[in-house]
Structures are given as structure tokens and as C-alpha cells.
Amino acid sequence: ELLFDLLTLDDALSQRGRHAPEALSRAIDRLQGALRFFTLADGRLACFQGGETVSAARVAAALALDASATRPSDAAPNGGYQRLQGPTVQVMVDAGPPAGGVYSDQACAQALALEIVCGRDRLITNGGWSRDGGAPQALRLSDAASTLCLGDTSAGTPLSGWLAALLGPRLKGAPSRIEARRQETAEGVWLDLAHDGWARRFGLRHARRLFLDRVNDQLRGEDRLEPVGAGAGRRDKRRYAAFTVRFHLHPDARASLARDNKSVLIKGHSTVGWWLRSDAPEVSIEPSLHYEDGGARRSSQVVLRGQARSDTGGRIRWKLAQAEA
């Protein structure tokens, strides 16, 4: 919206024969660069941290006057996002801590969440919560995004009650530190991520490793829970803790569980099939909800379940690859 306003102002100045201030031109260039970065192959924005997807037509209108032919960068380190691009598979990852303090009233407890577009089909997405969309605050929790959830808790929750009335629905208990390391190779790109959102209660941290195989055009992932320190400060003394790795599907995507009860076939608008395979002990397809263009749409989610020990942790490995015709 700010980009539209600045473009209108720039056009008005031009029509009056006046040069736009340097600060205005610089702001437009930076906003257009960010817009190119966050626009996925389906023409819509990635939806993270209170941002909506926005219609493809509106995104295209904002970029109509962008004369830059520059390829979007692979990372936005200041914003905390990583972008992986293969021949067909495109991945956007939330690789930074959520906003804090007064800015956290729109932040989401969804560290290391990802969105995946295959071809022009958005298959994996997030809840799509935004302040203006009317979505419930529950969609700001960890289980409303395509990431790992430990136990029945969220790695951060919005304030409620009189505190929320006084300070706003700020996010509390969210990860304060997120590690992100990227490595490019001839075969593809590795992305190693970790956050401390579960450390205080469970003495475990979530580590997510992604490998985008550009040769075979597939995405491989490993989600691990690793012990940290001596577990000091843990309030939960259970030896085992259940965890889930969730993949929320876009409302236009459909999933079916194979006979082995391990593999899931996902199809989008193009009807091209993609297999999501894993070594999870339990795999299920469950209802979900996605907010888009200010309204709720029913969808589904693939849920991988596992168990983690407080002293050794646990892991689930998975792979997304195109199905044979």
C-alpha cells in the first residue's frame, strides 16, 4: 500500500514537471526490490508474520512500472527471510525472530515456518493471519504454520485479558535467537536453521535443515529437537514429549494418503502430483484453515508425529518430490 502511495506521488510530481526527491526514488526502489523478493511463482506474496498473500493482480499492478530486470536476491537477512529457488520448486522460509516489544502486536510465534510453490501451484502455506483480515488470534500460534510444534504448546503466545487491553495483543515467550546458515553447492543449496523457543520449558531447541536439490528438483528436510544445556529452568520434567511437523496446504491443494500410511500425494491447480514422504511414525491429514483476501477458506494439513526424549531429542526426515506422470 505504501508503494502505491509513493508511485502516485511520484507520478503527480512528474506531471507537474517537478523532480522527485532522492529519498522518494530510493524508497520506491527499495520497496519494489522487497516486493520482487516476497512475490512467489504463483504471483502472490508469501504470507508470514501478519502479512497477507494479496491478489496476483494487485501485486502485478504494483510492479507494472518496475523497470528492473534484476533477479530477486536469495536472502533478506535484515528482515529474516531466506528464499530457495530450483527449476520448479520454490521455497520461502521465516529465518528470523519475530518482532518484539511494541512491534510484536502483529508478530506470530511461527519460527522456521516455510511456504512451498511447485510450478505455479502454492502447495504448502501458513494460516495467513493479519490484523486487518479478521482472523482469530489462534492463527498466530505455532501450530497454525508449516513448522514444528512441541507438546501441546506454542513457542510464544499473544497477550490476552486486561494486559492485552492495556498493551495490545503483544507476543510473549517467542524465540529470542534464531540461527541461519546458508551454503550453495553445485547440486543445490543447504539451509541450516535453529531457534530457542522451546528451550526454557523443554530444554530442547528446534533445528531445521533444508536441501533444495536443483539437479533432481526436489526438497529434502530434517526437523530435529536437540537438548540444550542441562535443562536448567525447565518446568516440564517429562522424559518424553510428543511433537509434530505440520505442512498446511493451500485451499486449492488436495492431499491423499497412500496405502503405506506414510506417503502423501499433493496436487494443486495444475493437477501435477507431488509426493511428501517421511520417516515419521505416524502421518495423518487433518482439517485446517487459511485466511486469504480477508476471508476464511477451509483447507487441510499434513501432520507428521514423533516423540522426543529430553536427553537425546528426536527427529523426522521428509522429502517432497514430483510424482511420475
PDB file of C-alpha atoms in Angstrom:
ATOM      1  CA  GLU A   1       0.000   0.000   0.000  1.00  0.00           C
ATOM      2  CA  LEU A   2       2.864   2.363   0.761  1.00  0.00           C
ATOM      3  CA  LEU A   3       4.413   1.587  -2.631  1.00  0.00           C
ATOM      4  CA  PHE A   4       1.154   2.506  -4.391  1.00  0.00           C
ATOM      5  CA  ASP A   5       1.044   5.794  -2.466  1.00  0.00           C
ATOM      6  CA  LEU A   6       4.639   6.669  -3.351  1.00  0.00           C
ATOM      7  CA  LEU A   7       4.156   5.767  -7.022  1.00  0.00           C
ATOM      8  CA  THR A   8       1.095   8.030  -7.131  1.00  0.00           C
ATOM      9  CA  LEU A   9       3.065  10.867  -5.553  1.00  0.00           C
ATOM     10  CA  ASP A  10       5.953  10.334  -7.975  1.00  0.00           C
ATOM     11  CA  ASP A  11       3.549  10.428 -10.927  1.00  0.00           C
ATOM     12  CA  ALA A  12       1.899  13.615  -9.662  1.00  0.00           C
ATOM     13  CA  LEU A  13       5.264  15.345  -9.332  1.00  0.00           C
ATOM     14  CA  SER A  14       6.235  14.213 -12.823  1.00  0.00           C
ATOM     15  CA  GLN A  15       3.019  15.577 -14.339  1.00  0.00           C
ATOM     16  CA  ARG A  16       3.754  18.953 -12.750  1.00  0.00           C
ATOM     17  CA  GLY A  17       7.247  18.926 -14.170  1.00  0.00           C
ATOM     18  CA  ARG A  18       8.981  18.558 -10.828  1.00  0.00           C
ATOM     19  CA  HIS A  19      11.755  16.125  -9.958  1.00  0.00           C
ATOM     20  CA  ALA A  20      11.023  13.623  -7.242  1.00  0.00           C
ATOM     21  CA  PRO A  21      13.188  13.971  -4.121  1.00  0.00           C
ATOM     22  CA  GLU A  22      16.036  11.476  -3.935  1.00  0.00           C
ATOM     23  CA  ALA A  23      14.568   9.940  -0.766  1.00  0.00           C
ATOM     24  CA  LEU A  24      11.308   9.219  -2.601  1.00  0.00           C
ATOM     25  CA  SER A  25      13.034   7.496  -5.519  1.00  0.00           C
ATOM     26  CA  ARG A  26      15.217   5.484  -3.148  1.00  0.00           C
ATOM     27  CA  ALA A  27      12.193   4.345  -1.116  1.00  0.00           C
ATOM     28  CA  ILE A  28      10.364   3.242  -4.279  1.00  0.00           C
ATOM     29  CA  ASP A  29      13.408   1.265  -5.462  1.00  0.00           C
ATOM     30  CA  ARG A  30      13.745  -0.499  -2.105  1.00  0.00           C
ATOM     31  CA  LEU A  31      10.035  -1.296  -1.843  1.00  0.00           C
ATOM     32  CA  GLN A  32       9.964  -2.687  -5.379  1.00  0.00           C
ATOM     33  CA  GLY A  33      13.005  -4.827  -4.612  1.00  0.00           C
ATOM     34  CA  ALA A  34      11.322  -6.181  -1.480  1.00  0.00           C
ATOM     35  CA  LEU A  35       8.123  -6.819  -3.419  1.00  0.00           C
ATOM     36  CA  ARG A  36      10.033  -8.839  -6.030  1.00  0.00           C
ATOM     37  CA  PHE A  37      11.664 -10.846  -3.233  1.00  0.00           C
ATOM     38  CA  PHE A  38       8.396 -11.744  -1.488  1.00  0.00           C
ATOM     39  CA  THR A  39       6.420 -12.468  -4.671  1.00  0.00           C
ATOM     40  CA  LEU A  40       6.296 -16.208  -5.273  1.00  0.00           C
ATOM     41  CA  ALA A  41       5.869 -18.042  -8.552  1.00  0.00           C
ATOM     42  CA  ASP A  42       2.068 -18.015  -8.278  1.00  0.00           C
ATOM     43  CA  GLY A  43       2.159 -14.210  -8.447  1.00  0.00           C
ATOM     44  CA  ARG A  44       1.122 -13.637  -4.833  1.00  0.00           C
ATOM     45  CA  LEU A  45       3.078 -12.657  -1.752  1.00  0.00           C
ATOM     46  CA  ALA A  46       4.429 -15.074   0.818  1.00  0.00           C
ATOM     47  CA  CYS A  47       2.298 -14.805   3.975  1.00  0.00           C
ATOM     48  CA  PHE A  48       4.359 -14.543   7.164  1.00  0.00           C
ATOM     49  CA  GLN A  49       4.207 -12.504  10.369  1.00  0.00           C
ATOM     50  CA  GLY A  50       0.879 -10.769   9.796  1.00  0.00           C
ATOM     51  CA  GLY A  51       1.307 -10.279   6.046  1.00  0.00           C
ATOM     52  CA  GLU A  52      -1.409 -11.437   3.645  1.00  0.00           C
ATOM     53  CA  THR A  53      -0.850 -13.065   0.259  1.00  0.00           C
ATOM     54  CA  VAL A  54      -2.626 -10.252  -1.681  1.00  0.00           C
ATOM     55  CA  SER A  55      -4.158 -10.950  -5.104  1.00  0.00           C
ATOM     56  CA  ALA A  56      -1.808 -11.602  -8.008  1.00  0.00           C
ATOM     57  CA  ALA A  57      -3.418  -8.758  -9.969  1.00  0.00           C
ATOM     58  CA  ARG A  58      -2.639  -6.245  -7.222  1.00  0.00           C
ATOM     59  CA  VAL A  59       0.962  -7.416  -6.959  1.00  0.00           C
ATOM     60  CA  ALA A  60       1.347  -7.175 -10.754  1.00  0.00           C
ATOM     61  CA  ALA A  61      -0.081  -3.639 -10.709  1.00  0.00           C
ATOM     62  CA  ALA A  62       2.463  -2.588  -8.081  1.00  0.00           C
ATOM     63  CA  LEU A  63       5.285  -3.978 -10.210  1.00  0.00           C
ATOM     64  CA  ALA A  64       3.969  -2.695 -13.552  1.00  0.00           C
ATOM     65  CA  LEU A  65       6.313   0.301 -13.534  1.00  0.00           C
ATOM     66  CA  ASP A  66       9.291  -1.624 -12.186  1.00  0.00           C
ATOM     67  CA  ALA A  67      11.830  -1.486 -14.997  1.00  0.00           C
ATOM     68  CA  SER A  68      14.418  -3.501 -13.108  1.00  0.00           C
ATOM     69  CA  ALA A  69      15.338  -6.854 -14.602  1.00  0.00           C
ATOM     70  CA  THR A  70      17.306  -7.793 -11.502  1.00  0.00           C
ATOM     71  CA  ARG A  71      16.705 -11.290 -10.198  1.00  0.00           C
ATOM     72  CA  PRO A  72      15.375 -11.256  -6.626  1.00  0.00           C
ATOM     73  CA  SER A  73      18.067 -11.851  -4.023  1.00  0.00           C
ATOM     74  CA  ASP A  74      18.353 -15.203  -2.258  1.00  0.00           C
ATOM     75  CA  ALA A  75      18.052 -13.756   1.237  1.00  0.00           C
ATOM     76  CA  ALA A  76      16.710 -10.796   3.168  1.00  0.00           C
ATOM     77  CA  PRO A  77      18.942 -11.081   6.250  1.00  0.00           C
ATOM     78  CA  ASN A  78      17.767  -7.832   7.837  1.00  0.00           C
ATOM     79  CA  GLY A  79      14.166  -8.965   7.552  1.00  0.00           C
ATOM     80  CA  GLY A  80      14.987 -12.553   8.482  1.00  0.00           C
ATOM     81  CA  TYR A  81      13.876 -14.473   5.373  1.00  0.00           C
ATOM     82  CA  GLN A  82      15.525 -16.994   3.068  1.00  0.00           C
ATOM     83  CA  ARG A  83      14.452 -17.854  -0.464  1.00  0.00           C
ATOM     84  CA  LEU A  84      15.385 -21.117  -2.227  1.00  0.00           C
ATOM     85  CA  GLN A  85      14.819 -21.467  -5.968  1.00  0.00           C
ATOM     86  CA  GLY A  86      15.061 -24.625  -8.055  1.00  0.00           C
ATOM     87  CA  PRO A  87      13.913 -25.424 -11.602  1.00  0.00           C
ATOM     88  CA  THR A  88      10.344 -25.960 -10.370  1.00  0.00           C
ATOM     89  CA  VAL A  89      10.382 -25.892  -6.561  1.00  0.00           C
ATOM     90  CA  GLN A  90      10.432 -22.528  -4.795  1.00  0.00           C
ATOM     91  CA  VAL A  91      10.698 -22.184  -1.005  1.00  0.00           C
ATOM     92  CA  MET A  92      10.412 -19.171   1.311  1.00  0.00           C
ATOM     93  CA  VAL A  93      11.485 -19.604   4.939  1.00  0.00           C
ATOM     94  CA  ASP A  94      10.924 -17.420   8.001  1.00  0.00           C
ATOM     95  CA  ALA A  95      14.504 -17.423   9.311  1.00  0.00           C
ATOM     96  CA  GLY A  96      14.446 -14.566  11.814  1.00  0.00           C
ATOM     97  CA  PRO A  97      12.993 -13.888  15.268  1.00  0.00           C
ATOM     98  CA  PRO A  98       9.547 -12.256  15.414  1.00  0.00           C
ATOM     99  CA  ALA A  99       9.307  -8.571  16.203  1.00  0.00           C
ATOM    100  CA  GLY A 100       9.497  -7.666  19.886  1.00  0.00           C
ATOM    101  CA  GLY A 101       8.136  -5.060  22.253  1.00  0.00           C
ATOM    102  CA  VAL A 102       5.556  -2.622  20.913  1.00  0.00           C
ATOM    103  CA  TYR A 103       6.016  -4.040  17.405  1.00  0.00           C
ATOM    104  CA  SER A 104       5.017  -7.574  18.417  1.00  0.00           C
ATOM    105  CA  ASP A 105       1.253  -6.959  18.374  1.00  0.00           C
ATOM    106  CA  GLN A 106       1.210  -8.417  14.850  1.00  0.00           C
ATOM    107  CA  ALA A 107       4.051 -10.908  15.258  1.00  0.00           C
ATOM    108  CA  CYS A 108       3.465 -14.662  15.006  1.00  0.00           C
ATOM    109  CA  ALA A 109       5.060 -17.479  17.014  1.00  0.00           C
ATOM    110  CA  GLN A 110       5.976 -19.382  13.856  1.00  0.00           C
ATOM    111  CA  ALA A 111       9.757 -19.579  13.699  1.00  0.00           C
ATOM    112  CA  LEU A 112      11.242 -21.529  10.770  1.00  0.00           C
ATOM    113  CA  ALA A 113       7.864 -21.721   9.002  1.00  0.00           C
ATOM    114  CA  LEU A 114       8.009 -22.258   5.255  1.00  0.00           C
ATOM    115  CA  GLU A 115       5.938 -21.869   2.121  1.00  0.00           C
ATOM    116  CA  ILE A 116       6.433 -24.013  -0.973  1.00  0.00           C
ATOM    117  CA  VAL A 117       5.354 -23.334  -4.558  1.00  0.00           C
ATOM    118  CA  CYS A 118       5.777 -26.082  -7.160  1.00  0.00           C
ATOM    119  CA  GLY A 119       5.486 -24.747 -10.687  1.00  0.00           C
ATOM    120  CA  ARG A 120       2.745 -22.158 -10.207  1.00  0.00           C
ATOM    121  CA  ASP A 121       0.903 -24.171  -7.555  1.00  0.00           C
ATOM    122  CA  ARG A 122       1.191 -22.985  -3.978  1.00  0.00           C
ATOM    123  CA  LEU A 123       1.072 -26.283  -2.126  1.00  0.00           C
ATOM    124  CA  ILE A 124       2.406 -25.537   1.372  1.00  0.00           C
ATOM    125  CA  THR A 125       1.458 -22.320   3.141  1.00  0.00           C
ATOM    126  CA  ASN A 126       0.652 -20.819   6.557  1.00  0.00           C
ATOM    127  CA  GLY A 127      -2.504 -19.659   8.315  1.00  0.00           C
ATOM    128  CA  GLY A 128      -2.443 -16.222   6.686  1.00  0.00           C
ATOM    129  CA  TRP A 129      -3.228 -14.253   9.843  1.00  0.00           C
ATOM    130  CA  SER A 130      -3.307 -10.481   9.560  1.00  0.00           C
ATOM    131  CA  ARG A 131      -4.640  -7.733  11.781  1.00  0.00           C
ATOM    132  CA  ASP A 132      -6.913  -6.412   9.045  1.00  0.00           C
ATOM    133  CA  GLY A 133      -8.153  -9.799   7.840  1.00  0.00           C
ATOM    134  CA  GLY A 134     -10.333 -10.580  10.850  1.00  0.00           C
ATOM    135  CA  ALA A 135      -8.605 -13.904  11.503  1.00  0.00           C
ATOM    136  CA  PRO A 136      -8.597 -15.256  15.096  1.00  0.00           C
ATOM    137  CA  GLN A 137      -5.525 -14.745  17.290  1.00  0.00           C
ATOM    138  CA  ALA A 138      -5.077 -18.532  17.391  1.00  0.00           C
ATOM    139  CA  LEU A 139      -3.644 -18.353  13.870  1.00  0.00           C
ATOM    140  CA  ARG A 140      -0.616 -16.567  15.351  1.00  0.00           C
ATOM    141  CA  LEU A 141       0.390 -19.732  17.247  1.00  0.00           C
ATOM    142  CA  SER A 142       2.994 -22.256  16.155  1.00  0.00           C
ATOM    143  CA  ASP A 143       0.565 -24.964  15.070  1.00  0.00           C
ATOM    144  CA  ALA A 144      -1.042 -22.610  12.521  1.00  0.00           C
ATOM    145  CA  ALA A 145       2.135 -22.577  10.428  1.00  0.00           C
ATOM    146  CA  SER A 146       4.192 -25.099   8.491  1.00  0.00           C
ATOM    147  CA  THR A 147       6.768 -25.715  11.172  1.00  0.00           C
ATOM    148  CA  LEU A 148       7.455 -27.947  14.177  1.00  0.00           C
ATOM    149  CA  CYS A 149       5.332 -27.878  17.333  1.00  0.00           C
ATOM    150  CA  LEU A 150       6.433 -29.434  20.621  1.00  0.00           C
ATOM    151  CA  GLY A 151       3.865 -30.830  23.036  1.00  0.00           C
ATOM    152  CA  ASP A 152       0.546 -29.012  23.121  1.00  0.00           C
ATOM    153  CA  THR A 153       2.142 -25.585  23.451  1.00  0.00           C
ATOM    154  CA  SER A 154       3.195 -22.742  21.187  1.00  0.00           C
ATOM    155  CA  ALA A 155       6.627 -21.124  21.023  1.00  0.00           C
ATOM    156  CA  GLY A 156       5.077 -17.818  22.022  1.00  0.00           C
ATOM    157  CA  THR A 157       1.512 -16.634  22.656  1.00  0.00           C
ATOM    158  CA  PRO A 158      -0.334 -13.303  22.306  1.00  0.00           C
ATOM    159  CA  LEU A 159      -1.260 -11.428  25.463  1.00  0.00           C
ATOM    160  CA  SER A 160      -4.895 -11.734  26.493  1.00  0.00           C
ATOM    161  CA  GLY A 161      -7.277 -10.261  29.029  1.00  0.00           C
ATOM    162  CA  TRP A 162      -6.561  -6.929  30.716  1.00  0.00           C
ATOM    163  CA  LEU A 163      -2.906  -6.989  29.633  1.00  0.00           C
ATOM    164  CA  ALA A 164      -3.945  -7.178  26.003  1.00  0.00           C
ATOM    165  CA  ALA A 165      -6.430  -4.364  26.545  1.00  0.00           C
ATOM    166  CA  LEU A 166      -3.660  -2.251  28.076  1.00  0.00           C
ATOM    167  CA  LEU A 167      -0.688  -3.119  25.839  1.00  0.00           C
ATOM    168  CA  GLY A 168      -2.300  -4.700  22.794  1.00  0.00           C
ATOM    169  CA  PRO A 169      -2.025  -8.383  21.790  1.00  0.00           C
ATOM    170  CA  ARG A 170       1.770  -8.425  22.015  1.00  0.00           C
ATOM    171  CA  LEU A 171       3.580 -11.712  21.563  1.00  0.00           C
ATOM    172  CA  LYS A 172       5.258 -13.127  24.670  1.00  0.00           C
ATOM    173  CA  GLY A 173       7.619 -16.092  25.096  1.00  0.00           C
ATOM    174  CA  ALA A 174       8.705 -16.108  21.446  1.00  0.00           C
ATOM    175  CA  PRO A 175      12.178 -17.203  20.306  1.00  0.00           C
ATOM    176  CA  SER A 176      14.789 -14.552  21.001  1.00  0.00           C
ATOM    177  CA  ARG A 177      17.556 -16.049  18.888  1.00  0.00           C
ATOM    178  CA  ILE A 178      17.456 -17.769  15.512  1.00  0.00           C
ATOM    179  CA  GLU A 179      20.487 -19.166  13.717  1.00  0.00           C
ATOM    180  CA  ALA A 180      20.562 -19.304   9.916  1.00  0.00           C
ATOM    181  CA  ARG A 181      23.408 -20.608   7.783  1.00  0.00           C
ATOM    182  CA  ARG A 182      23.235 -20.980   4.005  1.00  0.00           C
ATOM    183  CA  GLN A 183      25.602 -22.927   1.757  1.00  0.00           C
ATOM    184  CA  GLU A 184      25.491 -23.064  -2.038  1.00  0.00           C
ATOM    185  CA  THR A 185      26.867 -26.110  -3.880  1.00  0.00           C
ATOM    186  CA  ALA A 186      26.906 -27.298  -7.475  1.00  0.00           C
ATOM    187  CA  GLU A 187      23.987 -29.645  -6.719  1.00  0.00           C
ATOM    188  CA  GLY A 188      21.809 -27.229  -4.775  1.00  0.00           C
ATOM    189  CA  VAL A 189      21.558 -25.142  -1.628  1.00  0.00           C
ATOM    190  CA  TRP A 190      21.677 -26.104   2.055  1.00  0.00           C
ATOM    191  CA  LEU A 191      19.916 -24.086   4.729  1.00  0.00           C
ATOM    192  CA  ASP A 192      20.556 -24.834   8.421  1.00  0.00           C
ATOM    193  CA  LEU A 193      18.255 -23.125  10.929  1.00  0.00           C
ATOM    194  CA  ALA A 194      17.635 -23.334  14.668  1.00  0.00           C
ATOM    195  CA  HIS A 195      15.666 -21.446  17.332  1.00  0.00           C
ATOM    196  CA  ASP A 196      15.435 -21.498  21.135  1.00  0.00           C
ATOM    197  CA  GLY A 197      11.665 -21.142  21.522  1.00  0.00           C
ATOM    198  CA  TRP A 198      11.308 -24.495  23.301  1.00  0.00           C
ATOM    199  CA  ALA A 199      14.464 -24.330  25.427  1.00  0.00           C
ATOM    200  CA  ARG A 200      13.055 -22.802  28.598  1.00  0.00           C
ATOM    201  CA  ARG A 201      10.216 -25.278  29.074  1.00  0.00           C
ATOM    202  CA  PHE A 202      11.561 -28.446  27.475  1.00  0.00           C
ATOM    203  CA  GLY A 203      15.336 -27.951  27.362  1.00  0.00           C
ATOM    204  CA  LEU A 204      15.204 -28.612  23.606  1.00  0.00           C
ATOM    205  CA  ARG A 205      15.775 -26.475  20.552  1.00  0.00           C
ATOM    206  CA  HIS A 206      14.280 -26.898  17.085  1.00  0.00           C
ATOM    207  CA  ALA A 207      16.790 -27.318  14.258  1.00  0.00           C
ATOM    208  CA  ARG A 208      15.537 -27.451  10.668  1.00  0.00           C
ATOM    209  CA  ARG A 209      17.827 -28.466   7.790  1.00  0.00           C
ATOM    210  CA  LEU A 210      16.666 -27.980   4.221  1.00  0.00           C
ATOM    211  CA  PHE A 211      18.318 -29.059   0.993  1.00  0.00           C
ATOM    212  CA  LEU A 212      16.916 -27.868  -2.320  1.00  0.00           C
ATOM    213  CA  ASP A 213      18.220 -30.351  -4.875  1.00  0.00           C
ATOM    214  CA  ARG A 214      18.417 -28.378  -8.117  1.00  0.00           C
ATOM    215  CA  VAL A 215      19.542 -31.430 -10.101  1.00  0.00           C
ATOM    216  CA  ASN A 216      16.564 -33.618  -9.204  1.00  0.00           C
ATOM    217  CA  ASP A 217      14.225 -30.673  -8.496  1.00  0.00           C
ATOM    218  CA  GLN A 218      13.146 -31.808  -5.048  1.00  0.00           C
ATOM    219  CA  LEU A 219      13.214 -30.546  -1.473  1.00  0.00           C
ATOM    220  CA  ARG A 220      14.561 -32.597   1.425  1.00  0.00           C
ATOM    221  CA  GLY A 221      14.132 -31.641   5.032  1.00  0.00           C
ATOM    222  CA  GLU A 222      15.055 -32.762   8.519  1.00  0.00           C
ATOM    223  CA  ASP A 223      13.438 -31.403  11.671  1.00  0.00           C
ATOM    224  CA  ARG A 224      15.359 -32.158  14.860  1.00  0.00           C
ATOM    225  CA  LEU A 225      14.854 -31.462  18.540  1.00  0.00           C
ATOM    226  CA  GLU A 226      18.240 -31.141  20.249  1.00  0.00           C
ATOM    227  CA  PRO A 227      18.993 -30.950  24.007  1.00  0.00           C
ATOM    228  CA  VAL A 228      20.437 -27.629  25.136  1.00  0.00           C
ATOM    229  CA  GLY A 229      22.397 -27.078  28.366  1.00  0.00           C
ATOM    230  CA  ALA A 230      21.455 -29.109  31.400  1.00  0.00           C
ATOM    231  CA  GLY A 231      17.772 -28.341  31.095  1.00  0.00           C
ATOM    232  CA  ALA A 232      18.008 -25.650  33.764  1.00  0.00           C
ATOM    233  CA  GLY A 233      14.800 -23.742  34.186  1.00  0.00           C
ATOM    234  CA  ARG A 234      12.649 -26.441  32.655  1.00  0.00           C
ATOM    235  CA  ARG A 235       9.236 -26.635  34.206  1.00  0.00           C
ATOM    236  CA  ASP A 236       8.224 -29.750  32.301  1.00  0.00           C
ATOM    237  CA  LYS A 237      10.089 -32.799  33.671  1.00  0.00           C
ATOM    238  CA  ARG A 238       8.632 -35.433  31.338  1.00  0.00           C
ATOM    239  CA  ARG A 239      11.172 -37.748  29.807  1.00  0.00           C
ATOM    240  CA  TYR A 240       9.259 -37.936  26.538  1.00  0.00           C
ATOM    241  CA  ALA A 241       7.434 -35.205  24.659  1.00  0.00           C
ATOM    242  CA  ALA A 242       5.267 -35.611  21.583  1.00  0.00           C
ATOM    243  CA  PHE A 243       5.966 -33.305  18.662  1.00  0.00           C
ATOM    244  CA  THR A 244       4.500 -32.655  15.236  1.00  0.00           C
ATOM    245  CA  VAL A 245       5.791 -31.301  11.951  1.00  0.00           C
ATOM    246  CA  ARG A 246       2.933 -29.627  10.122  1.00  0.00           C
ATOM    247  CA  PHE A 247       2.501 -28.807   6.445  1.00  0.00           C
ATOM    248  CA  HIS A 248      -0.555 -26.602   5.956  1.00  0.00           C
ATOM    249  CA  LEU A 249      -1.917 -26.952   2.438  1.00  0.00           C
ATOM    250  CA  HIS A 250      -3.242 -24.091   0.374  1.00  0.00           C
ATOM    251  CA  PRO A 251      -7.050 -24.304  -0.036  1.00  0.00           C
ATOM    252  CA  ASP A 252      -6.557 -25.036  -3.754  1.00  0.00           C
ATOM    253  CA  ALA A 253      -4.331 -28.041  -2.970  1.00  0.00           C
ATOM    254  CA  ARG A 254      -5.599 -31.539  -2.252  1.00  0.00           C
ATOM    255  CA  ALA A 255      -3.855 -34.367  -0.418  1.00  0.00           C
ATOM    256  CA  SER A 256      -4.425 -38.107  -0.233  1.00  0.00           C
ATOM    257  CA  LEU A 257      -2.711 -40.666   1.967  1.00  0.00           C
ATOM    258  CA  ALA A 258      -1.103 -43.636   0.217  1.00  0.00           C
ATOM    259  CA  ARG A 259      -1.751 -47.243   1.222  1.00  0.00           C
ATOM    260  CA  ASP A 260       1.501 -47.381   3.195  1.00  0.00           C
ATOM    261  CA  ASN A 261       0.083 -44.671   5.518  1.00  0.00           C
ATOM    262  CA  LYS A 262       3.431 -42.884   5.189  1.00  0.00           C
ATOM    263  CA  SER A 263       3.359 -41.097   1.832  1.00  0.00           C
ATOM    264  CA  VAL A 264       1.038 -38.233   0.917  1.00  0.00           C
ATOM    265  CA  LEU A 265       0.216 -37.216  -2.667  1.00  0.00           C
ATOM    266  CA  ILE A 266      -0.401 -33.470  -3.007  1.00  0.00           C
ATOM    267  CA  LYS A 267      -1.909 -31.832  -6.091  1.00  0.00           C
ATOM    268  CA  GLY A 268      -2.613 -28.183  -6.873  1.00  0.00           C
ATOM    269  CA  HIS A 269      -4.467 -26.390  -9.683  1.00  0.00           C
ATOM    270  CA  SER A 270      -2.245 -27.877 -12.379  1.00  0.00           C
ATOM    271  CA  THR A 271      -3.025 -31.440 -11.147  1.00  0.00           C
ATOM    272  CA  VAL A 272       0.708 -32.229 -11.149  1.00  0.00           C
ATOM    273  CA  GLY A 273       1.304 -34.594  -8.241  1.00  0.00           C
ATOM    274  CA  TRP A 274       3.986 -34.236  -5.571  1.00  0.00           C
ATOM    275  CA  TRP A 275       4.885 -36.931  -3.058  1.00  0.00           C
ATOM    276  CA  LEU A 276       5.596 -35.927   0.529  1.00  0.00           C
ATOM    277  CA  ARG A 277       7.405 -38.878   2.095  1.00  0.00           C
ATOM    278  CA  SER A 278       8.851 -39.128   5.608  1.00  0.00           C
ATOM    279  CA  ASP A 279      10.122 -41.500   8.282  1.00  0.00           C
ATOM    280  CA  ALA A 280       7.586 -40.226  10.838  1.00  0.00           C
ATOM    281  CA  PRO A 281       5.994 -42.978  12.968  1.00  0.00           C
ATOM    282  CA  GLU A 282       2.556 -41.528  12.274  1.00  0.00           C
ATOM    283  CA  VAL A 283       1.216 -39.494   9.338  1.00  0.00           C
ATOM    284  CA  SER A 284      -2.276 -38.011   9.057  1.00  0.00           C
ATOM    285  CA  ILE A 285      -4.276 -35.485   7.035  1.00  0.00           C
ATOM    286  CA  GLU A 286      -6.348 -33.133   9.192  1.00  0.00           C
ATOM    287  CA  PRO A 287      -8.590 -30.081   8.682  1.00  0.00           C
ATOM    288  CA  SER A 288      -7.035 -26.633   8.611  1.00  0.00           C
ATOM    289  CA  LEU A 289      -7.982 -23.019   7.942  1.00  0.00           C
ATOM    290  CA  HIS A 290      -6.393 -20.407   5.704  1.00  0.00           C
ATOM    291  CA  TYR A 291      -7.194 -16.688   5.571  1.00  0.00           C
ATOM    292  CA  GLU A 292      -6.972 -15.108   2.150  1.00  0.00           C
ATOM    293  CA  ASP A 293      -8.259 -11.776   0.814  1.00  0.00           C
ATOM    294  CA  GLY A 294      -9.856 -11.059   4.169  1.00  0.00           C
ATOM    295  CA  GLY A 295     -11.871 -14.286   4.339  1.00  0.00           C
ATOM    296  CA  ALA A 296     -11.512 -17.771   5.778  1.00  0.00           C
ATOM    297  CA  ARG A 297     -11.129 -20.775   3.497  1.00  0.00           C
ATOM    298  CA  ARG A 298     -11.216 -24.398   4.559  1.00  0.00           C
ATOM    299  CA  SER A 299      -8.085 -26.370   3.822  1.00  0.00           C
ATOM    300  CA  SER A 300      -6.164 -29.340   5.171  1.00  0.00           C
ATOM    301  CA  GLN A 301      -2.784 -30.089   6.696  1.00  0.00           C
ATOM    302  CA  VAL A 302      -0.360 -32.978   6.642  1.00  0.00           C
ATOM    303  CA  VAL A 303       0.751 -33.799  10.184  1.00  0.00           C
ATOM    304  CA  LEU A 304       3.861 -35.870  10.928  1.00  0.00           C
ATOM    305  CA  ARG A 305       4.040 -37.096  14.534  1.00  0.00           C
ATOM    306  CA  GLY A 306       7.038 -38.192  16.572  1.00  0.00           C
ATOM    307  CA  GLN A 307       8.438 -38.479  20.114  1.00  0.00           C
ATOM    308  CA  ALA A 308      11.408 -36.629  21.564  1.00  0.00           C
ATOM    309  CA  ARG A 309      13.403 -37.562  24.660  1.00  0.00           C
ATOM    310  CA  SER A 310      14.573 -34.773  26.914  1.00  0.00           C
ATOM    311  CA  ASP A 311      18.121 -36.173  26.962  1.00  0.00           C
ATOM    312  CA  THR A 312      18.553 -37.240  23.321  1.00  0.00           C
ATOM    313  CA  GLY A 313      15.904 -35.297  21.396  1.00  0.00           C
ATOM    314  CA  GLY A 314      14.245 -36.659  18.256  1.00  0.00           C
ATOM    315  CA  ARG A 315      13.924 -36.083  14.543  1.00  0.00           C
ATOM    316  CA  ILE A 316      11.747 -36.533  11.463  1.00  0.00           C
ATOM    317  CA  ARG A 317      13.126 -36.572   7.924  1.00  0.00           C
ATOM    318  CA  TRP A 318      10.949 -35.807   4.915  1.00  0.00           C
ATOM    319  CA  LYS A 319      11.171 -35.235   1.152  1.00  0.00           C
ATOM    320  CA  LEU A 320       8.974 -33.501  -1.421  1.00  0.00           C
ATOM    321  CA  ALA A 321       9.432 -34.792  -4.964  1.00  0.00           C
ATOM    322  CA  GLN A 322       7.344 -34.724  -8.123  1.00  0.00           C
ATOM    323  CA  ALA A 323       5.320 -37.853  -8.825  1.00  0.00           C
ATOM    324  CA  GLU A 324       5.786 -39.686 -12.085  1.00  0.00           C
ATOM    325  CA  ALA A 325       3.133 -38.952 -14.701  1.00  0.00           C
TER     326      ALA A 325
END
